[in-house]
Amino acid sequence: MTARLQDSQPVFSAARSVTDSVSALVGNTPLLRLPRLSELTGCEILAKAEFMNPGGSVKDRTALGIISDAEQAGLLKPGMTIVEGTAGNTGIGLAMIGRSRGYSTLIVMNETQSKEKVDLLRAYGAEVRRVTVAPYTDPGNYNHVARRLAESLPSGFWANQFDNLANRRAHYLTTGPEIWNQTEGSVTDFVSGLGTGGTIAGVSQALKERNPKVRVTLADPYGASMWSHFKYGNLDHDEGDSITEGIGQARITQNTAGALVDDCYRFADSVIIEMLYHLRNVEGLCLGSSSAINVCGAVRTALKYGPGQTIVTILCDGGARYLSKLFNPEWLTAQNLVVRGLSDEELIREISRVE
Ligand code: PMP
């Protein structure tokens, strides 16, 4: 027997709509205002809650886009194996949607990526191979390993998220228009990190097509080359490294080649960690490091252009997949990282100095 709802109980309208596949749960994520940072900067700082996708990250959109595109092109048929090199999130999306459509998944991941993502991939029934980190020019690079594995299988399909434009198209067709509609066209700025480039390229194209005045800012970690690429047109990178996962690129992928980027900033791990803990302590948001760098970028953009802007960024994934790292004090200490507990004002001041 169904209990009668008391007046005080919330009624979830979503309960009235019925859907019959996990794919239908991808996208249409809420746009969340970050009140404290909005007040402190005088801008609307808004963030797409991509951690609410069914596979827990923004990359569910990429996975759905790539799978649907390959099916339409006749490249992917039930019984086949999807193979991909990934920081983990795309793999989780591929494994999840793959299961629902009759594909198995073989994932190649750098051993530096979090154990939680590997565990989750295996929970979805994916086979995971971990490889040592190697530059793109090395045949041992995780991408090349994935491509060769796909070629060696009788029915392998290489998703190729870095250079497969179905990735960027998914953001062009969904993330970008959602941001436009959710802000009722008032968005002035979009800020994002870059891994494959799918998010920043697809969203920048969609928003600038609707209003060419929308500005797009890249938030890059140390050790990556995209800051130099968009600022100076070269692929130089500093000697630094970063604890971030899923972002930080050394080459211009096919997806990145379509990115319309106006400005960029480079954030050190010390400020990223501080923002990560600010978001947890003040907003109750437990997130991954790429979400934190994105919010750093949104604040830096607010400080550059001054009050009155409507700045949208992405909360890429949740903190549960980094418990053993970002939320483990021993791990942080081993990385020489300290959560200093800066006040909100001190955090803003530190971000204002970032170039
Ligand atoms: N954040 C996380 C956690 C990711 O896994 C990824 C994807 N590699 C990104 C950000 C970057 O997104 P994109 O690949 O669209 O550039």
Tab-separated table of C-alpha atoms and ligand atoms in Angstrom:
chain	number	residue	atom	x	y	z
A	1	MET	CA	0.000	0.000	0.000
A	2	THR	CA	1.334	3.443	-0.884
A	3	ALA	CA	1.808	5.760	2.089
A	4	ARG	CA	-0.016	9.052	1.802
A	5	LEU	CA	2.298	11.966	1.268
A	6	GLN	CA	2.270	14.478	4.067
A	7	ASP	CA	2.065	18.121	3.027
A	8	SER	CA	5.628	18.689	4.202
A	9	GLN	CA	7.074	15.894	2.036
A	10	PRO	CA	8.535	16.899	-1.284
A	11	VAL	CA	6.804	15.628	-4.387
A	12	PHE	CA	9.288	14.666	-7.075
A	13	SER	CA	7.893	15.537	-10.463
A	14	ALA	CA	10.487	13.269	-12.100
A	15	ALA	CA	8.603	10.323	-10.610
A	16	ARG	CA	5.846	10.969	-13.131
A	17	SER	CA	8.045	10.553	-16.183
A	18	VAL	CA	9.158	7.081	-17.192
A	19	THR	CA	12.162	6.284	-19.324
A	20	ASP	CA	13.419	2.913	-20.494
A	21	SER	CA	17.165	3.249	-20.872
A	22	VAL	CA	20.158	4.512	-18.977
A	23	SER	CA	21.075	6.587	-22.057
A	24	ALA	CA	17.970	8.705	-21.516
A	25	LEU	CA	19.362	9.733	-18.135
A	26	VAL	CA	22.437	11.348	-19.711
A	27	GLY	CA	22.485	15.149	-19.895
A	28	ASN	CA	19.906	17.768	-18.913
A	29	THR	CA	21.871	18.325	-15.722
A	30	PRO	CA	20.949	21.120	-13.308
A	31	LEU	CA	22.765	24.446	-13.386
A	32	LEU	CA	23.856	25.208	-9.855
A	33	ARG	CA	24.570	28.730	-8.592
A	34	LEU	CA	27.546	28.980	-6.259
A	35	PRO	CA	26.213	31.611	-3.819
A	36	ARG	CA	29.319	32.503	-1.836
A	37	LEU	CA	31.599	32.958	-4.839
A	38	SER	CA	28.836	34.820	-6.679
A	39	GLU	CA	28.440	37.249	-3.770
A	40	LEU	CA	32.173	37.789	-3.386
A	41	THR	CA	32.736	38.515	-7.080
A	42	GLY	CA	29.463	40.284	-7.922
A	43	CYS	CA	29.002	37.855	-10.811
A	44	GLU	CA	26.646	34.935	-11.257
A	45	ILE	CA	28.927	31.908	-10.937
A	46	LEU	CA	26.967	28.955	-12.253
A	47	ALA	CA	28.084	25.351	-12.589
A	48	LYS	CA	26.667	22.436	-14.581
A	49	ALA	CA	26.205	19.524	-12.174
A	50	GLU	CA	27.677	16.935	-14.526
A	51	PHE	CA	28.402	14.599	-11.620
A	52	MET	CA	24.636	13.922	-11.727
A	53	ASN	CA	24.880	12.009	-14.994
A	54	PRO	CA	24.104	8.293	-14.506
A	55	GLY	CA	27.762	7.247	-14.832
A	56	GLY	CA	28.766	10.141	-12.584
A	57	SER	CA	30.612	12.425	-14.986
A	58	VAL	CA	30.471	14.824	-17.921
A	59	LYS	CA	31.975	12.062	-20.046
A	60	ASP	CA	28.684	10.146	-20.168
A	61	ARG	CA	27.743	12.645	-22.880
A	62	THR	CA	30.859	11.766	-24.877
A	63	ALA	CA	30.270	8.035	-24.445
A	64	LEU	CA	26.663	8.315	-25.604
A	65	GLY	CA	27.659	10.559	-28.520
A	66	ILE	CA	30.403	8.227	-29.730
A	67	ILE	CA	28.333	5.045	-29.361
A	68	SER	CA	25.256	6.528	-31.093
A	69	ASP	CA	27.372	7.930	-33.922
A	70	ALA	CA	29.173	4.616	-34.490
A	71	GLU	CA	25.871	2.715	-34.471
A	72	GLN	CA	24.404	5.059	-37.064
A	73	ALA	CA	27.516	4.672	-39.210
A	74	GLY	CA	27.197	0.874	-38.971
A	75	LEU	CA	30.581	0.593	-37.220
A	76	LEU	CA	29.202	-0.804	-33.978
A	77	LYS	CA	26.886	-3.786	-33.709
A	78	PRO	CA	25.755	-5.797	-30.657
A	79	GLY	CA	28.316	-8.373	-29.601
A	80	MET	CA	31.243	-6.102	-30.448
A	81	THR	CA	33.834	-4.843	-27.962
A	82	ILE	CA	34.350	-1.125	-27.411
A	83	VAL	CA	38.017	-0.369	-26.697
A	84	GLU	CA	39.206	2.954	-25.308
A	85	GLY	CA	42.139	4.696	-23.684
A	86	THR	CA	40.759	6.925	-20.947
A	87	ALA	CA	41.437	8.692	-17.666
A	88	GLY	CA	38.492	6.556	-16.518
A	89	ASN	CA	35.324	8.588	-16.867
A	90	THR	CA	34.777	8.028	-20.582
A	91	GLY	CA	35.406	4.355	-19.929
A	92	ILE	CA	32.745	4.293	-17.216
A	93	GLY	CA	30.247	5.915	-19.600
A	94	LEU	CA	31.153	3.487	-22.391
A	95	ALA	CA	30.880	0.469	-20.074
A	96	MET	CA	27.527	1.651	-18.694
A	97	ILE	CA	25.877	2.416	-22.037
A	98	GLY	CA	27.684	-0.536	-23.601
A	99	ARG	CA	26.091	-2.937	-21.106
A	100	SER	CA	22.645	-1.570	-21.931
A	101	ARG	CA	23.177	-2.072	-25.671
A	102	GLY	CA	24.966	-5.398	-25.836
A	103	TYR	CA	28.637	-4.356	-26.110
A	104	SER	CA	31.517	-5.376	-23.910
A	105	THR	CA	34.205	-2.859	-22.998
A	106	LEU	CA	37.980	-3.036	-22.790
A	107	ILE	CA	39.596	-0.049	-21.114
A	108	VAL	CA	43.249	1.052	-21.160
A	109	MET	CA	44.220	3.428	-18.353
A	110	ASN	CA	47.384	5.036	-17.073
A	111	GLU	CA	48.383	3.580	-13.716
A	112	THR	CA	48.397	7.110	-12.228
A	113	GLN	CA	44.605	7.394	-12.406
A	114	SER	CA	42.545	6.720	-9.306
A	115	LYS	CA	41.863	3.187	-8.098
A	116	GLU	CA	38.217	4.108	-7.499
A	117	LYS	CA	37.663	4.646	-11.232
A	118	VAL	CA	39.241	1.266	-11.993
A	119	ASP	CA	37.036	-0.407	-9.364
A	120	LEU	CA	33.961	1.262	-10.819
A	121	LEU	CA	34.880	0.198	-14.351
A	122	ARG	CA	35.222	-3.398	-13.179
A	123	ALA	CA	31.916	-3.085	-11.305
A	124	TYR	CA	30.300	-2.186	-14.627
A	125	GLY	CA	31.869	-5.332	-16.063
A	126	ALA	CA	34.600	-3.682	-18.111
A	127	GLU	CA	37.998	-5.301	-18.569
A	128	VAL	CA	40.714	-2.862	-17.474
A	129	ARG	CA	44.380	-2.860	-18.526
A	130	ARG	CA	46.647	-0.422	-16.705
A	131	VAL	CA	49.758	0.903	-18.437
A	132	THR	CA	52.697	3.047	-17.388
A	133	VAL	CA	52.523	6.702	-18.392
A	134	ALA	CA	54.143	7.380	-21.764
A	135	PRO	CA	54.061	10.452	-24.023
A	136	TYR	CA	51.911	10.430	-27.144
A	137	THR	CA	55.031	10.007	-29.292
A	138	ASP	CA	55.719	6.675	-27.545
A	139	PRO	CA	53.963	3.556	-28.941
A	140	GLY	CA	53.305	2.578	-25.299
A	141	ASN	CA	51.018	5.599	-24.782
A	142	TYR	CA	47.617	4.402	-23.530
A	143	ASN	CA	45.862	5.694	-26.627
A	144	HIS	CA	48.038	3.745	-29.019
A	145	VAL	CA	47.729	0.632	-26.851
A	146	ALA	CA	43.928	0.959	-27.049
A	147	ARG	CA	43.985	1.407	-30.839
A	148	ARG	CA	46.217	-1.638	-31.335
A	149	LEU	CA	44.054	-3.747	-29.011
A	150	ALA	CA	40.928	-2.751	-30.963
A	151	GLU	CA	42.653	-3.659	-34.238
A	152	SER	CA	43.745	-7.016	-32.860
A	153	LEU	CA	40.229	-8.065	-31.851
A	154	PRO	CA	37.963	-9.704	-34.449
A	155	SER	CA	35.150	-7.331	-33.490
A	156	GLY	CA	36.802	-4.410	-31.759
A	157	PHE	CA	35.688	-0.780	-32.043
A	158	TRP	CA	38.122	1.954	-30.952
A	159	ALA	CA	36.144	4.862	-29.509
A	160	ASN	CA	39.053	7.309	-30.043
A	161	GLN	CA	37.552	10.093	-27.921
A	162	PHE	CA	40.478	12.469	-28.525
A	163	ASP	CA	40.109	12.622	-32.295
A	164	ASN	CA	36.592	11.335	-32.852
A	165	LEU	CA	34.476	14.432	-33.487
A	166	ALA	CA	31.337	12.704	-32.190
A	167	ASN	CA	32.746	13.689	-28.779
A	168	ARG	CA	32.692	17.424	-29.452
A	169	ARG	CA	29.370	17.098	-31.298
A	170	ALA	CA	27.751	15.662	-28.159
A	171	HIS	CA	28.663	18.870	-26.296
A	172	TYR	CA	27.727	21.052	-29.259
A	173	LEU	CA	24.300	19.435	-29.384
A	174	THR	CA	23.593	19.063	-25.661
A	175	THR	CA	25.845	20.821	-23.095
A	176	GLY	CA	26.059	24.112	-25.023
A	177	PRO	CA	22.330	24.479	-25.791
A	178	GLU	CA	21.443	23.448	-22.219
A	179	ILE	CA	23.667	26.244	-20.850
A	180	TRP	CA	22.112	28.724	-23.280
A	181	ASN	CA	18.578	27.721	-22.309
A	182	GLN	CA	19.230	27.477	-18.578
A	183	THR	CA	20.680	31.008	-18.518
A	184	GLU	CA	17.972	32.215	-20.937
A	185	GLY	CA	20.742	33.496	-23.204
A	186	SER	CA	22.317	35.648	-20.488
A	187	VAL	CA	25.596	33.699	-20.296
A	188	THR	CA	28.595	36.010	-20.839
A	189	ASP	CA	31.414	33.534	-20.164
A	190	PHE	CA	32.111	29.833	-20.326
A	191	VAL	CA	35.087	28.354	-18.470
A	192	SER	CA	36.471	24.829	-18.779
A	193	GLY	CA	39.543	22.650	-18.517
A	194	LEU	CA	40.642	20.527	-21.432
A	195	GLY	CA	41.333	16.815	-21.695
A	196	THR	CA	40.146	15.678	-25.102
A	197	GLY	CA	38.887	19.191	-25.853
A	198	GLY	CA	35.356	17.894	-26.503
A	199	THR	CA	33.683	20.003	-23.809
A	200	ILE	CA	35.374	23.331	-24.476
A	201	ALA	CA	35.211	22.965	-28.265
A	202	GLY	CA	31.594	21.823	-28.459
A	203	VAL	CA	30.273	24.305	-25.900
A	204	SER	CA	32.289	27.227	-27.321
A	205	GLN	CA	30.920	26.539	-30.804
A	206	ALA	CA	27.332	26.242	-29.583
A	207	LEU	CA	27.416	29.394	-27.440
A	208	LYS	CA	29.295	31.640	-29.873
A	209	GLU	CA	26.923	30.581	-32.640
A	210	ARG	CA	24.057	31.934	-30.507
A	211	ASN	CA	25.941	35.027	-29.315
A	212	PRO	CA	29.431	35.768	-30.717
A	213	LYS	CA	30.129	37.971	-27.677
A	214	VAL	CA	30.220	35.003	-25.290
A	215	ARG	CA	33.818	34.687	-24.056
A	216	VAL	CA	35.466	31.311	-23.506
A	217	THR	CA	38.264	30.799	-20.989
A	218	LEU	CA	40.461	27.740	-20.542
A	219	ALA	CA	41.615	26.673	-17.066
A	220	ASP	CA	44.769	24.580	-17.498
A	221	PRO	CA	46.854	22.695	-14.915
A	222	TYR	CA	50.656	22.910	-14.754
A	223	GLY	CA	52.537	20.413	-16.902
A	224	ALA	CA	50.049	20.760	-19.799
A	225	SER	CA	50.582	22.614	-23.088
A	226	MET	CA	47.182	24.099	-23.852
A	227	TRP	CA	47.810	27.337	-21.925
A	228	SER	CA	50.867	27.983	-24.143
A	229	HIS	CA	48.965	26.893	-27.217
A	230	PHE	CA	46.091	29.327	-26.774
A	231	LYS	CA	48.251	32.144	-25.398
A	232	TYR	CA	51.343	31.932	-27.593
A	233	GLY	CA	50.565	29.414	-30.329
A	234	ASN	CA	53.202	26.886	-29.251
A	235	LEU	CA	53.144	23.606	-27.361
A	236	ASP	CA	55.647	24.549	-24.672
A	237	HIS	CA	54.955	23.341	-21.190
A	238	ASP	CA	56.580	24.049	-17.864
A	239	GLU	CA	58.363	21.322	-15.934
A	240	GLY	CA	55.512	21.201	-13.438
A	241	ASP	CA	53.092	18.375	-12.902
A	242	SER	CA	49.555	18.212	-11.562
A	243	ILE	CA	47.404	15.980	-9.415
A	244	THR	CA	44.411	16.691	-11.674
A	245	GLU	CA	42.913	13.762	-13.588
A	246	GLY	CA	41.137	13.946	-16.951
A	247	ILE	CA	42.624	17.288	-18.014
A	248	GLY	CA	46.029	18.519	-19.134
A	249	GLN	CA	46.846	17.914	-22.782
A	250	ALA	CA	50.154	18.043	-24.648
A	251	ARG	CA	48.883	17.925	-28.238
A	252	ILE	CA	46.175	19.525	-30.358
A	253	THR	CA	43.585	16.792	-30.655
A	254	GLN	CA	41.053	16.872	-33.497
A	255	ASN	CA	38.421	17.926	-30.955
A	256	THR	CA	40.602	20.738	-29.594
A	257	ALA	CA	41.223	22.052	-33.106
A	258	GLY	CA	37.613	23.300	-33.093
A	259	ALA	CA	37.823	25.090	-29.739
A	260	LEU	CA	37.078	28.830	-29.789
A	261	VAL	CA	39.119	30.012	-26.803
A	262	ASP	CA	39.590	33.709	-25.969
A	263	ASP	CA	41.681	33.552	-22.827
A	264	CYS	CA	43.420	31.103	-20.530
A	265	TYR	CA	44.820	30.785	-17.039
A	266	ARG	CA	47.084	28.226	-15.452
A	267	PHE	CA	46.401	27.050	-11.906
A	268	ALA	CA	48.780	25.347	-9.481
A	269	ASP	CA	47.667	22.319	-7.480
A	270	SER	CA	47.942	24.361	-4.249
A	271	VAL	CA	45.101	26.671	-5.308
A	272	ILE	CA	43.069	23.860	-6.908
A	273	ILE	CA	43.110	21.931	-3.620
A	274	GLU	CA	42.097	25.028	-1.704
A	275	MET	CA	39.098	25.523	-4.021
A	276	LEU	CA	38.211	21.818	-3.758
A	277	TYR	CA	37.927	22.134	0.018
A	278	HIS	CA	36.164	25.508	-0.207
A	279	LEU	CA	33.466	23.881	-2.360
A	280	ARG	CA	33.110	21.051	0.125
A	281	ASN	CA	33.121	23.208	3.250
A	282	VAL	CA	30.975	26.059	2.018
A	283	GLU	CA	28.683	24.544	-0.618
A	284	GLY	CA	28.561	20.903	0.496
A	285	LEU	CA	29.937	19.789	-2.849
A	286	CYS	CA	32.395	16.876	-2.806
A	287	LEU	CA	34.020	16.977	-6.245
A	288	GLY	CA	37.021	15.976	-8.325
A	289	SER	CA	39.988	18.234	-9.052
A	290	SER	CA	38.917	19.207	-12.580
A	291	SER	CA	35.719	20.687	-11.119
A	292	ALA	CA	37.834	22.701	-8.686
A	293	ILE	CA	40.123	24.095	-11.397
A	294	ASN	CA	37.046	25.033	-13.430
A	295	VAL	CA	35.620	27.022	-10.531
A	296	CYS	CA	39.046	28.672	-10.037
A	297	GLY	CA	38.834	29.671	-13.713
A	298	ALA	CA	35.310	31.017	-13.261
A	299	VAL	CA	36.429	33.179	-10.317
A	300	ARG	CA	39.499	34.422	-12.243
A	301	THR	CA	37.222	35.348	-15.162
A	302	ALA	CA	34.861	37.196	-12.784
A	303	LEU	CA	37.792	39.175	-11.387
A	304	LYS	CA	39.012	40.029	-14.874
A	305	TYR	CA	35.738	41.343	-16.273
A	306	GLY	CA	34.216	42.698	-13.035
A	307	PRO	CA	30.757	42.441	-11.503
A	308	GLY	CA	27.678	41.708	-13.590
A	309	GLN	CA	28.924	38.757	-15.670
A	310	THR	CA	27.103	35.428	-15.908
A	311	ILE	CA	29.844	32.820	-15.858
A	312	VAL	CA	29.147	29.145	-16.460
A	313	THR	CA	31.512	26.288	-15.755
A	314	ILE	CA	31.421	22.504	-15.355
A	315	LEU	CA	31.435	20.281	-12.267
A	316	CYS	CA	32.896	17.311	-14.141
A	317	ASP	CA	32.695	14.512	-11.597
A	318	GLY	CA	32.253	13.753	-7.909
A	319	GLY	CA	34.784	13.291	-5.122
A	320	ALA	CA	33.817	9.669	-4.430
A	321	ARG	CA	36.119	8.542	-7.216
A	322	TYR	CA	39.111	10.229	-5.538
A	323	LEU	CA	38.638	9.230	-1.878
A	324	SER	CA	42.048	7.563	-1.724
A	325	LYS	CA	43.708	10.664	-3.130
A	326	LEU	CA	42.117	14.105	-2.832
A	327	PHE	CA	40.252	13.269	0.368
A	328	ASN	CA	43.040	11.236	1.953
A	329	PRO	CA	45.278	13.411	4.179
A	330	GLU	CA	48.206	10.966	3.895
A	331	TRP	CA	48.109	11.084	0.112
A	332	LEU	CA	47.955	14.883	0.127
A	333	THR	CA	50.984	15.005	2.444
A	334	ALA	CA	52.885	12.664	0.145
A	335	GLN	CA	52.202	15.113	-2.710
A	336	ASN	CA	53.472	17.999	-0.546
A	337	LEU	CA	49.996	19.472	-0.574
A	338	VAL	CA	48.480	21.186	2.435
A	339	VAL	CA	44.890	22.313	2.769
A	340	ARG	CA	45.656	25.738	4.232
A	341	GLY	CA	42.059	26.584	5.049
A	342	LEU	CA	42.239	30.051	3.481
A	343	SER	CA	39.299	32.337	4.154
A	344	ASP	CA	37.049	32.932	1.137
A	345	GLU	CA	38.553	36.403	0.743
A	346	GLU	CA	42.109	35.025	0.880
A	347	LEU	CA	41.220	32.395	-1.718
A	348	ILE	CA	39.815	35.053	-4.051
A	349	ARG	CA	42.934	37.192	-3.532
A	350	GLU	CA	45.183	34.236	-4.401
A	351	ILE	CA	43.174	33.527	-7.568
A	352	SER	CA	43.377	37.200	-8.573
A	353	ARG	CA	47.169	36.801	-8.886
A	354	VAL	CA	46.981	33.840	-11.284
A	355	GLU	CA	48.165	34.517	-14.856
B	1	PMP	N1	37.334	16.340	-16.003
B	1	PMP	C1	37.341	15.011	-15.897
B	1	PMP	C2	37.238	14.407	-14.530
B	1	PMP	C3	37.467	14.207	-17.034
B	1	PMP	O1	37.480	12.875	-16.914
B	1	PMP	C4	37.580	14.835	-18.295
B	1	PMP	C5	37.722	13.995	-19.530
B	1	PMP	N2	38.985	13.537	-19.838
B	1	PMP	C6	37.605	16.233	-18.367
B	1	PMP	C7	37.454	16.942	-17.183
B	1	PMP	C8	37.861	16.983	-19.638
B	1	PMP	O2	36.848	17.002	-20.553
B	1	PMP	P1	37.140	16.971	-22.121
B	1	PMP	O3	37.703	15.616	-22.440
B	1	PMP	O4	35.811	17.191	-22.742
B	1	PMP	O5	38.123	18.035	-22.466
